[in-house]
Amino acid sequence: MTPLGLYIHWPYCARICPYCDFNVVRDRGRTDEQAALADAIIADMTAQRAMTGPRRLSSIFFGGGTPSLMDPEAVARVIETARALWTPEGDLEISLEANPTDAEAGRFEALAQAGVARLSLGVQALDDASLKMLGRNHDAGSARRAITTAARLFPRLSVDLIYARPGQTDAAWREELAEMLAYGPEHVSPYQLTIEAGTAFDRAVGRGKIVPPDEDLAAQLFETTQEVLEAAGFDAYEVSNHARGAAARSRHNLVYWRGVDYVGVGPGAHGRLTLASGPIGGKVATTARARIADYIAAVAADGTGFEREDLTPVEAAEERLLLGLRIDDGVAFAEMAALDLSPDTPKVKSLVEAGLLVDDPARLRATRQGRLLLDRLTGVLAT
């Protein structure tokens, strides 16, 4: 049986962050709707099992939104259903994203009992001024309490941080990283603040109310991130993901980056499946309906809640390239036949000479500088 990941999108948030462009809604006591959504997610999973056939289930990931707001009993039902539908691997990874408010930290024990073994905690910053600027609904004190609680309850802990914040200095970022590492997480995901089009931050930048760091400072903060985490024993196995050894890597995210199939359920969730009814190569992209009511109605009417797109070999290879170059082991040239890429291709040779690709006869692998310029790098290779 080939491996499979499962992604569950829970779209509710207590507050919508101004930098967020995900498919999210405010959580305003929509109890009946949330119960109906949980039922629809389970029904969608069941219908997609008929499409995938028997598979080895390697990971389950609850993302959002804020899945730590999800009823722990519903979390347990989803996990139990997934384990019954597919054959779980012995080291099945079950992850859930959480925010570090005191209210959500009070639910951690119930979530651990439901079967979650790996918590991804969205701390984002450890000072109150930055958290206020980022529009977060927790303060630094509750973040520290949540980290301590999570480290006690979950066998595996990952912490998210945001850097290149307006006004941030290199020295302050070094101190913040050092404090975070003292809590002992096995995995750290430091994300450079990105101003996404259409977000509240995008409008604030346009009005001059927010001034992001210039490119040189952002690049320096990136290098500092690599230096501090590497010195602490973390390997940068992906652009924004650092793990304390191979066992601490996010197996679910590696599903995406290595081109493994995954089922996506929940409003707006994406999936990638290799199906006999698919195009040459069999790769099919699924995108669930974004509005909660539309998703629930589609599952009730059709069994699944997604729209399907058959990927051409070129489209599948481009996607494989874009995601595969994010990780340290890159992409095998054998998978890039549709893009006519080989070690002898002139643009590959020029990128090696420029220090953006590693000189490797078997695989396309980005250097650290190449990962920093990933968009530009993949744009050159894919055209």
mmCIF file of N, CA and C in Angstrom, residues 260-381:
data_model
loop_
_atom_site.group_PDB
_atom_site.id
_atom_site.type_symbol
_atom_site.label_atom_id
_atom_site.label_comp_id
_atom_site.label_asym_id
_atom_site.label_seq_id
_atom_site.Cartn_x
_atom_site.Cartn_y
_atom_site.Cartn_z
ATOM 1 N N VAL A 260 3.940 13.198 -1.825
ATOM 2 C CA VAL A 260 3.125 12.056 -1.416
ATOM 3 C C VAL A 260 1.655 12.462 -1.469
ATOM 4 N N ASP A 261 0.775 11.511 -1.759
ATOM 5 C CA ASP A 261 -0.655 11.790 -1.803
ATOM 6 C C ASP A 261 -1.182 12.215 -0.435
ATOM 7 N N TYR A 262 -2.201 13.092 -0.457
ATOM 8 C CA TYR A 262 -2.892 13.421 0.786
ATOM 9 C C TYR A 262 -4.344 13.788 0.485
ATOM 10 N N VAL A 263 -5.209 13.394 1.414
ATOM 11 C CA VAL A 263 -6.632 13.732 1.362
ATOM 12 C C VAL A 263 -6.828 15.049 2.100
ATOM 13 N N GLY A 264 -7.583 15.966 1.514
ATOM 14 C CA GLY A 264 -7.924 17.219 2.174
ATOM 15 C C GLY A 264 -9.417 17.302 2.414
ATOM 16 N N VAL A 265 -9.823 17.510 3.663
ATOM 17 C CA VAL A 265 -11.245 17.644 3.997
ATOM 18 C C VAL A 265 -11.436 18.897 4.842
ATOM 19 N N GLY A 266 -12.650 19.446 4.785
ATOM 20 C CA GLY A 266 -12.954 20.687 5.474
ATOM 21 C C GLY A 266 -12.985 21.838 4.492
ATOM 22 N N PRO A 267 -13.675 22.940 4.815
ATOM 23 C CA PRO A 267 -13.853 24.060 3.883
ATOM 24 C C PRO A 267 -12.536 24.644 3.391
ATOM 25 N N GLY A 268 -12.363 24.662 2.083
ATOM 26 C CA GLY A 268 -11.169 25.237 1.477
ATOM 27 C C GLY A 268 -9.953 24.333 1.465
ATOM 28 N N ALA A 269 -10.057 23.122 1.999
ATOM 29 C CA ALA A 269 -8.897 22.231 2.075
ATOM 30 C C ALA A 269 -8.467 21.770 0.684
ATOM 31 N N HIS A 270 -7.167 21.632 0.500
ATOM 32 C CA HIS A 270 -6.610 21.102 -0.745
ATOM 33 C C HIS A 270 -6.167 19.659 -0.534
ATOM 34 N N GLY A 271 -6.210 18.874 -1.599
ATOM 35 C CA GLY A 271 -5.712 17.511 -1.570
ATOM 36 C C GLY A 271 -4.991 17.192 -2.861
ATOM 37 N N ARG A 272 -4.145 16.174 -2.829
ATOM 38 C CA ARG A 272 -3.464 15.668 -4.024
ATOM 39 C C ARG A 272 -3.529 14.150 -3.989
ATOM 40 N N LEU A 273 -4.131 13.573 -5.025
ATOM 41 C CA LEU A 273 -4.341 12.132 -5.063
ATOM 42 C C LEU A 273 -3.881 11.570 -6.394
ATOM 43 N N THR A 274 -3.309 10.397 -6.356
ATOM 44 C CA THR A 274 -2.974 9.657 -7.573
ATOM 45 C C THR A 274 -4.065 8.624 -7.782
ATOM 46 N N LEU A 275 -4.852 8.816 -8.846
ATOM 47 C CA LEU A 275 -6.031 7.979 -9.071
ATOM 48 C C LEU A 275 -5.975 7.328 -10.446
ATOM 49 N N ALA A 276 -6.492 6.121 -10.520
ATOM 50 C CA ALA A 276 -6.540 5.414 -11.806
ATOM 51 C C ALA A 276 -7.401 6.171 -12.798
ATOM 52 N N SER A 277 -8.382 6.940 -12.292
ATOM 53 C CA SER A 277 -9.259 7.705 -13.180
ATOM 54 C C SER A 277 -8.692 9.070 -13.519
ATOM 55 N N GLY A 278 -7.468 9.328 -13.086
ATOM 56 C CA GLY A 278 -6.850 10.618 -13.341
ATOM 57 C C GLY A 278 -6.184 10.670 -14.703
ATOM 58 N N PRO A 279 -5.440 11.772 -14.981
ATOM 59 C CA PRO A 279 -4.749 11.929 -16.264
ATOM 60 C C PRO A 279 -3.540 10.996 -16.338
ATOM 61 N N ILE A 280 -2.755 11.131 -17.404
ATOM 62 C CA ILE A 280 -1.508 10.373 -17.499
ATOM 63 C C ILE A 280 -0.644 10.754 -16.295
ATOM 64 N N GLY A 281 -0.202 9.777 -15.565
ATOM 65 C CA GLY A 281 0.499 10.067 -14.318
ATOM 66 C C GLY A 281 -0.434 10.067 -13.140
ATOM 67 N N GLY A 282 -1.739 10.238 -13.408
ATOM 68 C CA GLY A 282 -2.748 10.026 -12.394
ATOM 69 C C GLY A 282 -2.927 11.105 -11.352
ATOM 70 N N LYS A 283 -2.205 12.247 -11.416
ATOM 71 C CA LYS A 283 -2.264 13.228 -10.328
ATOM 72 C C LYS A 283 -3.507 14.105 -10.457
ATOM 73 N N VAL A 284 -4.258 14.159 -9.358
ATOM 74 C CA VAL A 284 -5.497 14.929 -9.310
ATOM 75 C C VAL A 284 -5.425 15.908 -8.151
ATOM 76 N N ALA A 285 -5.775 17.171 -8.411
ATOM 77 C CA ALA A 285 -5.843 18.191 -7.361
ATOM 78 C C ALA A 285 -7.291 18.340 -6.927
ATOM 79 N N THR A 286 -7.529 18.367 -5.613
ATOM 80 C CA THR A 286 -8.864 18.588 -5.090
ATOM 81 C C THR A 286 -8.869 19.869 -4.266
ATOM 82 N N THR A 287 -9.927 20.654 -4.402
ATOM 83 C CA THR A 287 -10.094 21.879 -3.620
ATOM 84 C C THR A 287 -11.504 21.904 -3.083
ATOM 85 N N ALA A 288 -11.635 21.822 -1.770
ATOM 86 C CA ALA A 288 -12.963 21.815 -1.150
ATOM 87 C C ALA A 288 -13.603 23.191 -1.256
ATOM 88 N N ARG A 289 -14.896 23.202 -1.314
ATOM 89 C CA ARG A 289 -15.621 24.469 -1.356
ATOM 90 C C ARG A 289 -15.304 25.285 -0.112
ATOM 91 N N ALA A 290 -15.093 26.585 -0.312
ATOM 92 C CA ALA A 290 -14.551 27.420 0.759
ATOM 93 C C ALA A 290 -15.596 27.795 1.808
ATOM 94 N N ARG A 291 -16.802 28.129 1.380
ATOM 95 C CA ARG A 291 -17.830 28.524 2.344
ATOM 96 C C ARG A 291 -18.321 27.296 3.113
ATOM 97 N N ILE A 292 -18.462 27.452 4.417
ATOM 98 C CA ILE A 292 -18.827 26.321 5.262
ATOM 99 C C ILE A 292 -20.152 25.710 4.821
ATOM 100 N N ALA A 293 -21.156 26.550 4.596
ATOM 101 C CA ALA A 293 -22.470 26.041 4.205
ATOM 102 C C ALA A 293 -22.402 25.313 2.866
ATOM 103 N N ASP A 294 -21.624 25.848 1.931
ATOM 104 C CA ASP A 294 -21.488 25.203 0.615
ATOM 105 C C ASP A 294 -20.800 23.849 0.751
ATOM 106 N N TYR A 295 -19.789 23.779 1.610
ATOM 107 C CA TYR A 295 -19.081 22.521 1.807
ATOM 108 C C TYR A 295 -20.009 21.466 2.396
ATOM 109 N N ILE A 296 -20.734 21.824 3.433
ATOM 110 C CA ILE A 296 -21.647 20.874 4.070
ATOM 111 C C ILE A 296 -22.696 20.400 3.078
ATOM 112 N N ALA A 297 -23.240 21.330 2.282
ATOM 113 C CA ALA A 297 -24.266 20.973 1.299
ATOM 114 C C ALA A 297 -23.698 20.062 0.214
ATOM 115 N N ALA A 298 -22.461 20.335 -0.231
ATOM 116 C CA ALA A 298 -21.854 19.520 -1.284
ATOM 117 C C ALA A 298 -21.611 18.097 -0.800
ATOM 118 N N VAL A 299 -21.154 17.958 0.439
ATOM 119 C CA VAL A 299 -20.940 16.613 0.982
ATOM 120 C C VAL A 299 -22.261 15.865 1.075
ATOM 121 N N ALA A 300 -23.303 16.561 1.502
ATOM 122 C CA ALA A 300 -24.618 15.919 1.615
ATOM 123 C C ALA A 300 -25.148 15.486 0.248
ATOM 124 N N ALA A 301 -24.876 16.290 -0.782
ATOM 125 C CA ALA A 301 -25.416 15.993 -2.111
ATOM 126 C C ALA A 301 -24.557 15.015 -2.900
ATOM 127 N N ASP A 302 -23.207 15.162 -2.793
ATOM 128 C CA ASP A 302 -22.304 14.425 -3.676
ATOM 129 C C ASP A 302 -21.411 13.415 -2.961
ATOM 130 N N GLY A 303 -21.394 13.426 -1.645
ATOM 131 C CA GLY A 303 -20.504 12.537 -0.900
ATOM 132 C C GLY A 303 -19.199 13.210 -0.538
ATOM 133 N N THR A 304 -18.628 13.976 -1.472
ATOM 134 C CA THR A 304 -17.406 14.739 -1.216
ATOM 135 C C THR A 304 -17.705 16.227 -1.361
ATOM 136 N N GLY A 305 -16.822 17.061 -0.804
ATOM 137 C CA GLY A 305 -17.069 18.500 -0.820
ATOM 138 C C GLY A 305 -16.132 19.269 -1.709
ATOM 139 N N PHE A 306 -15.464 18.588 -2.651
ATOM 140 C CA PHE A 306 -14.418 19.268 -3.418
ATOM 141 C C PHE A 306 -14.747 19.372 -4.904
ATOM 142 N N GLU A 307 -14.019 20.268 -5.540
ATOM 143 C CA GLU A 307 -13.966 20.335 -6.993
ATOM 144 C C GLU A 307 -12.632 19.728 -7.423
ATOM 145 N N ARG A 308 -12.627 19.035 -8.552
ATOM 146 C CA ARG A 308 -11.470 18.254 -8.970
ATOM 147 C C ARG A 308 -10.825 18.863 -10.206
ATOM 148 N N GLU A 309 -9.486 18.808 -10.242
ATOM 149 C CA GLU A 309 -8.728 19.243 -11.418
ATOM 150 C C GLU A 309 -7.679 18.189 -11.748
ATOM 151 N N ASP A 310 -7.712 17.658 -12.964
ATOM 152 C CA ASP A 310 -6.699 16.708 -13.409
ATOM 153 C C ASP A 310 -5.454 17.482 -13.844
ATOM 154 N N LEU A 311 -4.320 17.195 -13.216
ATOM 155 C CA LEU A 311 -3.083 17.908 -13.528
ATOM 156 C C LEU A 311 -2.384 17.268 -14.721
ATOM 157 N N THR A 312 -1.893 18.101 -15.635
ATOM 158 C CA THR A 312 -1.077 17.592 -16.729
ATOM 159 C C THR A 312 0.288 17.192 -16.175
ATOM 160 N N PRO A 313 1.059 16.375 -16.908
ATOM 161 C CA PRO A 313 2.403 16.041 -16.438
ATOM 162 C C PRO A 313 3.272 17.262 -16.167
ATOM 163 N N VAL A 314 3.144 18.300 -17.001
ATOM 164 C CA VAL A 314 3.930 19.522 -16.778
ATOM 165 C C VAL A 314 3.484 20.212 -15.491
ATOM 166 N N GLU A 315 2.170 20.348 -15.285
ATOM 167 C CA GLU A 315 1.662 20.991 -14.067
ATOM 168 C C GLU A 315 2.089 20.218 -12.815
ATOM 169 N N ALA A 316 2.004 18.899 -12.888
ATOM 170 C CA ALA A 316 2.405 18.080 -11.743
ATOM 171 C C ALA A 316 3.897 18.232 -11.453
ATOM 172 N N ALA A 317 4.709 18.290 -12.504
ATOM 173 C CA ALA A 317 6.158 18.441 -12.320
ATOM 174 C C ALA A 317 6.506 19.820 -11.772
ATOM 175 N N GLU A 318 5.825 20.856 -12.252
ATOM 176 C CA GLU A 318 6.077 22.206 -11.739
ATOM 177 C C GLU A 318 5.760 22.292 -10.241
ATOM 178 N N GLU A 319 4.655 21.684 -9.858
ATOM 179 C CA GLU A 319 4.288 21.696 -8.443
ATOM 180 C C GLU A 319 5.302 20.903 -7.609
ATOM 181 N N ARG A 320 5.710 19.772 -8.155
ATOM 182 C CA ARG A 320 6.714 18.947 -7.457
ATOM 183 C C ARG A 320 8.010 19.726 -7.276
ATOM 184 N N LEU A 321 8.405 20.476 -8.296
ATOM 185 C CA LEU A 321 9.618 21.288 -8.232
ATOM 186 C C LEU A 321 9.488 22.383 -7.180
ATOM 187 N N LEU A 322 8.372 23.116 -7.211
ATOM 188 C CA LEU A 322 8.155 24.233 -6.307
ATOM 189 C C LEU A 322 8.216 23.794 -4.848
ATOM 190 N N LEU A 323 7.594 22.651 -4.546
ATOM 191 C CA LEU A 323 7.561 22.171 -3.167
ATOM 192 C C LEU A 323 8.839 21.422 -2.807
ATOM 193 N N GLY A 324 9.358 20.637 -3.732
ATOM 194 C CA GLY A 324 10.526 19.821 -3.428
ATOM 195 C C GLY A 324 11.783 20.624 -3.182
ATOM 196 N N LEU A 325 11.934 21.770 -3.838
ATOM 197 C CA LEU A 325 13.123 22.588 -3.619
ATOM 198 C C LEU A 325 13.126 23.254 -2.249
ATOM 199 N N ARG A 326 12.003 23.211 -1.547
ATOM 200 C CA ARG A 326 11.949 23.807 -0.212
ATOM 201 C C ARG A 326 12.730 22.979 0.819
ATOM 202 N N ILE A 327 12.899 21.683 0.554
ATOM 203 C CA ILE A 327 13.533 20.818 1.548
ATOM 204 C C ILE A 327 14.963 20.472 1.150
ATOM 205 N N ASP A 328 15.714 19.990 2.140
ATOM 206 C CA ASP A 328 17.141 19.800 1.910
ATOM 207 C C ASP A 328 17.453 18.682 0.925
ATOM 208 N N ASP A 329 16.571 17.658 0.806
ATOM 209 C CA ASP A 329 16.896 16.585 -0.138
ATOM 210 C C ASP A 329 16.418 16.872 -1.558
ATOM 211 N N GLY A 330 15.682 17.971 -1.777
ATOM 212 C CA GLY A 330 15.348 18.412 -3.121
ATOM 213 C C GLY A 330 14.480 17.446 -3.899
ATOM 214 N N VAL A 331 14.678 17.414 -5.233
ATOM 215 C CA VAL A 331 13.861 16.619 -6.150
ATOM 216 C C VAL A 331 14.776 15.856 -7.089
ATOM 217 N N ALA A 332 14.465 14.599 -7.316
ATOM 218 C CA ALA A 332 15.260 13.800 -8.253
ATOM 219 C C ALA A 332 15.057 14.295 -9.682
ATOM 220 N N PHE A 333 16.140 14.347 -10.468
ATOM 221 C CA PHE A 333 16.016 14.729 -11.877
ATOM 222 C C PHE A 333 15.069 13.786 -12.611
ATOM 223 N N ALA A 334 14.986 12.538 -12.166
ATOM 224 C CA ALA A 334 14.099 11.572 -12.813
ATOM 225 C C ALA A 334 12.640 12.007 -12.756
ATOM 226 N N GLU A 335 12.274 12.839 -11.781
ATOM 227 C CA GLU A 335 10.896 13.317 -11.662
ATOM 228 C C GLU A 335 10.641 14.572 -12.488
ATOM 229 N N MET A 336 11.678 15.097 -13.132
ATOM 230 C CA MET A 336 11.568 16.364 -13.846
ATOM 231 C C MET A 336 11.582 16.199 -15.359
ATOM 232 N N ALA A 337 11.288 14.983 -15.844
ATOM 233 C CA ALA A 337 11.327 14.730 -17.289
ATOM 234 C C ALA A 337 10.368 15.641 -18.041
ATOM 235 N N ALA A 338 9.194 15.911 -17.474
ATOM 236 C CA ALA A 338 8.204 16.738 -18.163
ATOM 237 C C ALA A 338 8.683 18.167 -18.349
ATOM 238 N N LEU A 339 9.627 18.598 -17.523
ATOM 239 C CA LEU A 339 10.173 19.956 -17.633
ATOM 240 C C LEU A 339 11.504 19.972 -18.368
ATOM 241 N N ASP A 340 11.942 18.793 -18.829
ATOM 242 C CA ASP A 340 13.184 18.674 -19.595
ATOM 243 C C ASP A 340 14.376 19.247 -18.811
ATOM 244 N N LEU A 341 14.451 18.892 -17.534
ATOM 245 C CA LEU A 341 15.555 19.351 -16.693
ATOM 246 C C LEU A 341 16.500 18.195 -16.408
ATOM 247 N N SER A 342 17.788 18.450 -16.562
ATOM 248 C CA SER A 342 18.822 17.462 -16.272
ATOM 249 C C SER A 342 20.051 18.215 -15.770
ATOM 250 N N PRO A 343 21.055 17.493 -15.259
ATOM 251 C CA PRO A 343 22.267 18.197 -14.798
ATOM 252 C C PRO A 343 22.959 18.980 -15.897
ATOM 253 N N ASP A 344 22.709 18.602 -17.168
ATOM 254 C CA ASP A 344 23.374 19.276 -18.283
ATOM 255 C C ASP A 344 22.555 20.398 -18.895
ATOM 256 N N THR A 345 21.336 20.617 -18.403
ATOM 257 C CA THR A 345 20.516 21.716 -18.921
ATOM 258 C C THR A 345 21.213 23.045 -18.631
ATOM 259 N N PRO A 346 21.335 23.926 -19.628
ATOM 260 C CA PRO A 346 22.068 25.185 -19.413
ATOM 261 C C PRO A 346 21.582 25.992 -18.212
ATOM 262 N N LYS A 347 20.249 26.085 -18.003
ATOM 263 C CA LYS A 347 19.799 26.911 -16.881
ATOM 264 C C LYS A 347 20.115 26.250 -15.534
ATOM 265 N N VAL A 348 20.168 24.921 -15.508
ATOM 266 C CA VAL A 348 20.587 24.241 -14.272
ATOM 267 C C VAL A 348 22.052 24.547 -14.007
ATOM 268 N N LYS A 349 22.881 24.432 -15.035
ATOM 269 C CA LYS A 349 24.312 24.719 -14.872
ATOM 270 C C LYS A 349 24.547 26.161 -14.415
ATOM 271 N N SER A 350 23.803 27.101 -14.978
ATOM 272 C CA SER A 350 24.003 28.509 -14.611
ATOM 273 C C SER A 350 23.593 28.766 -13.164
ATOM 274 N N LEU A 351 22.556 28.085 -12.694
ATOM 275 C CA LEU A 351 22.125 28.255 -11.299
ATOM 276 C C LEU A 351 23.106 27.611 -10.333
ATOM 277 N N VAL A 352 23.748 26.533 -10.772
ATOM 278 C CA VAL A 352 24.817 25.930 -9.953
ATOM 279 C C VAL A 352 25.992 26.903 -9.851
ATOM 280 N N GLU A 353 26.370 27.477 -10.987
ATOM 281 C CA GLU A 353 27.489 28.430 -11.005
ATOM 282 C C GLU A 353 27.184 29.670 -10.168
ATOM 283 N N ALA A 354 25.898 30.050 -10.109
ATOM 284 C CA ALA A 354 25.500 31.225 -9.330
ATOM 285 C C ALA A 354 25.378 30.931 -7.841
ATOM 286 N N GLY A 355 25.560 29.663 -7.451
ATOM 287 C CA GLY A 355 25.489 29.298 -6.044
ATOM 288 C C GLY A 355 24.087 29.108 -5.511
ATOM 289 N N LEU A 356 23.104 28.948 -6.415
ATOM 290 C CA LEU A 356 21.714 28.768 -5.985
ATOM 291 C C LEU A 356 21.297 27.306 -5.959
ATOM 292 N N LEU A 357 21.988 26.467 -6.732
ATOM 293 C CA LEU A 357 21.745 25.026 -6.716
ATOM 294 C C LEU A 357 23.023 24.295 -6.333
ATOM 295 N N VAL A 358 22.846 23.174 -5.646
ATOM 296 C CA VAL A 358 23.981 22.314 -5.309
ATOM 297 C C VAL A 358 24.404 21.545 -6.561
ATOM 298 N N ASP A 359 25.689 21.337 -6.732
ATOM 299 C CA ASP A 359 26.195 20.554 -7.864
ATOM 300 C C ASP A 359 25.996 19.074 -7.549
ATOM 301 N N ASP A 360 24.847 18.535 -7.980
ATOM 302 C CA ASP A 360 24.451 17.164 -7.658
ATOM 303 C C ASP A 360 23.952 16.506 -8.941
ATOM 304 N N PRO A 361 24.562 15.427 -9.393
ATOM 305 C CA PRO A 361 24.158 14.810 -10.661
ATOM 306 C C PRO A 361 22.831 14.063 -10.589
ATOM 307 N N ALA A 362 22.325 13.811 -9.392
ATOM 308 C CA ALA A 362 21.103 13.009 -9.260
ATOM 309 C C ALA A 362 19.876 13.821 -8.883
ATOM 310 N N ARG A 363 20.085 14.950 -8.188
ATOM 311 C CA ARG A 363 18.937 15.672 -7.635
ATOM 312 C C ARG A 363 19.102 17.173 -7.802
ATOM 313 N N LEU A 364 17.963 17.857 -7.950
ATOM 314 C CA LEU A 364 17.924 19.313 -7.882
ATOM 315 C C LEU A 364 17.810 19.701 -6.415
ATOM 316 N N ARG A 365 18.827 20.367 -5.888
ATOM 317 C CA ARG A 365 18.815 20.764 -4.484
ATOM 318 C C ARG A 365 19.248 22.219 -4.368
ATOM 319 N N ALA A 366 18.463 23.006 -3.656
ATOM 320 C CA ALA A 366 18.778 24.421 -3.481
ATOM 321 C C ALA A 366 19.808 24.603 -2.381
ATOM 322 N N THR A 367 20.711 25.548 -2.574
ATOM 323 C CA THR A 367 21.618 25.968 -1.508
ATOM 324 C C THR A 367 20.842 26.852 -0.530
ATOM 325 N N ARG A 368 21.498 27.232 0.576
ATOM 326 C CA ARG A 368 20.827 28.143 1.516
ATOM 327 C C ARG A 368 20.449 29.443 0.817
ATOM 328 N N GLN A 369 21.345 29.976 -0.003
ATOM 329 C CA GLN A 369 21.039 31.198 -0.745
ATOM 330 C C GLN A 369 19.893 30.949 -1.721
ATOM 331 N N GLY A 370 19.870 29.763 -2.331
ATOM 332 C CA GLY A 370 18.790 29.435 -3.252
ATOM 333 C C GLY A 370 17.443 29.366 -2.557
ATOM 334 N N ARG A 371 17.430 28.848 -1.339
ATOM 335 C CA ARG A 371 16.168 28.795 -0.598
ATOM 336 C C ARG A 371 15.675 30.190 -0.242
ATOM 337 N N LEU A 372 16.615 31.083 0.046
ATOM 338 C CA LEU A 372 16.246 32.462 0.344
ATOM 339 C C LEU A 372 15.596 33.118 -0.876
ATOM 340 N N LEU A 373 16.023 32.709 -2.064
ATOM 341 C CA LEU A 373 15.492 33.259 -3.324
ATOM 342 C C LEU A 373 14.636 32.216 -4.043
ATOM 343 N N LEU A 374 13.855 31.489 -3.273
ATOM 344 C CA LEU A 374 13.160 30.319 -3.819
ATOM 345 C C LEU A 374 12.210 30.666 -4.956
ATOM 346 N N ASP A 375 11.431 31.728 -4.798
ATOM 347 C CA ASP A 375 10.472 32.102 -5.854
ATOM 348 C C ASP A 375 11.185 32.360 -7.169
ATOM 349 N N ARG A 376 12.297 33.093 -7.086
ATOM 350 C CA ARG A 376 13.057 33.429 -8.295
ATOM 351 C C ARG A 376 13.672 32.148 -8.889
ATOM 352 N N LEU A 377 14.171 31.296 -8.022
ATOM 353 C CA LEU A 377 14.820 30.065 -8.455
ATOM 354 C C LEU A 377 13.851 29.148 -9.202
ATOM 355 N N THR A 378 12.688 28.907 -8.600
ATOM 356 C CA THR A 378 11.720 28.011 -9.246
ATOM 357 C C THR A 378 11.139 28.659 -10.500
ATOM 358 N N GLY A 379 11.042 29.969 -10.514
ATOM 359 C CA GLY A 379 10.554 30.640 -11.721
ATOM 360 C C GLY A 379 11.466 30.412 -12.910
ATOM 361 N N VAL A 380 12.786 30.464 -12.656
ATOM 362 C CA VAL A 380 13.756 30.220 -13.731
ATOM 363 C C VAL A 380 13.657 28.776 -14.212
ATOM 364 N N LEU A 381 13.573 27.811 -13.288
ATOM 365 C CA LEU A 381 13.589 26.402 -13.665
ATOM 366 C C LEU A 381 12.300 25.966 -14.370
#
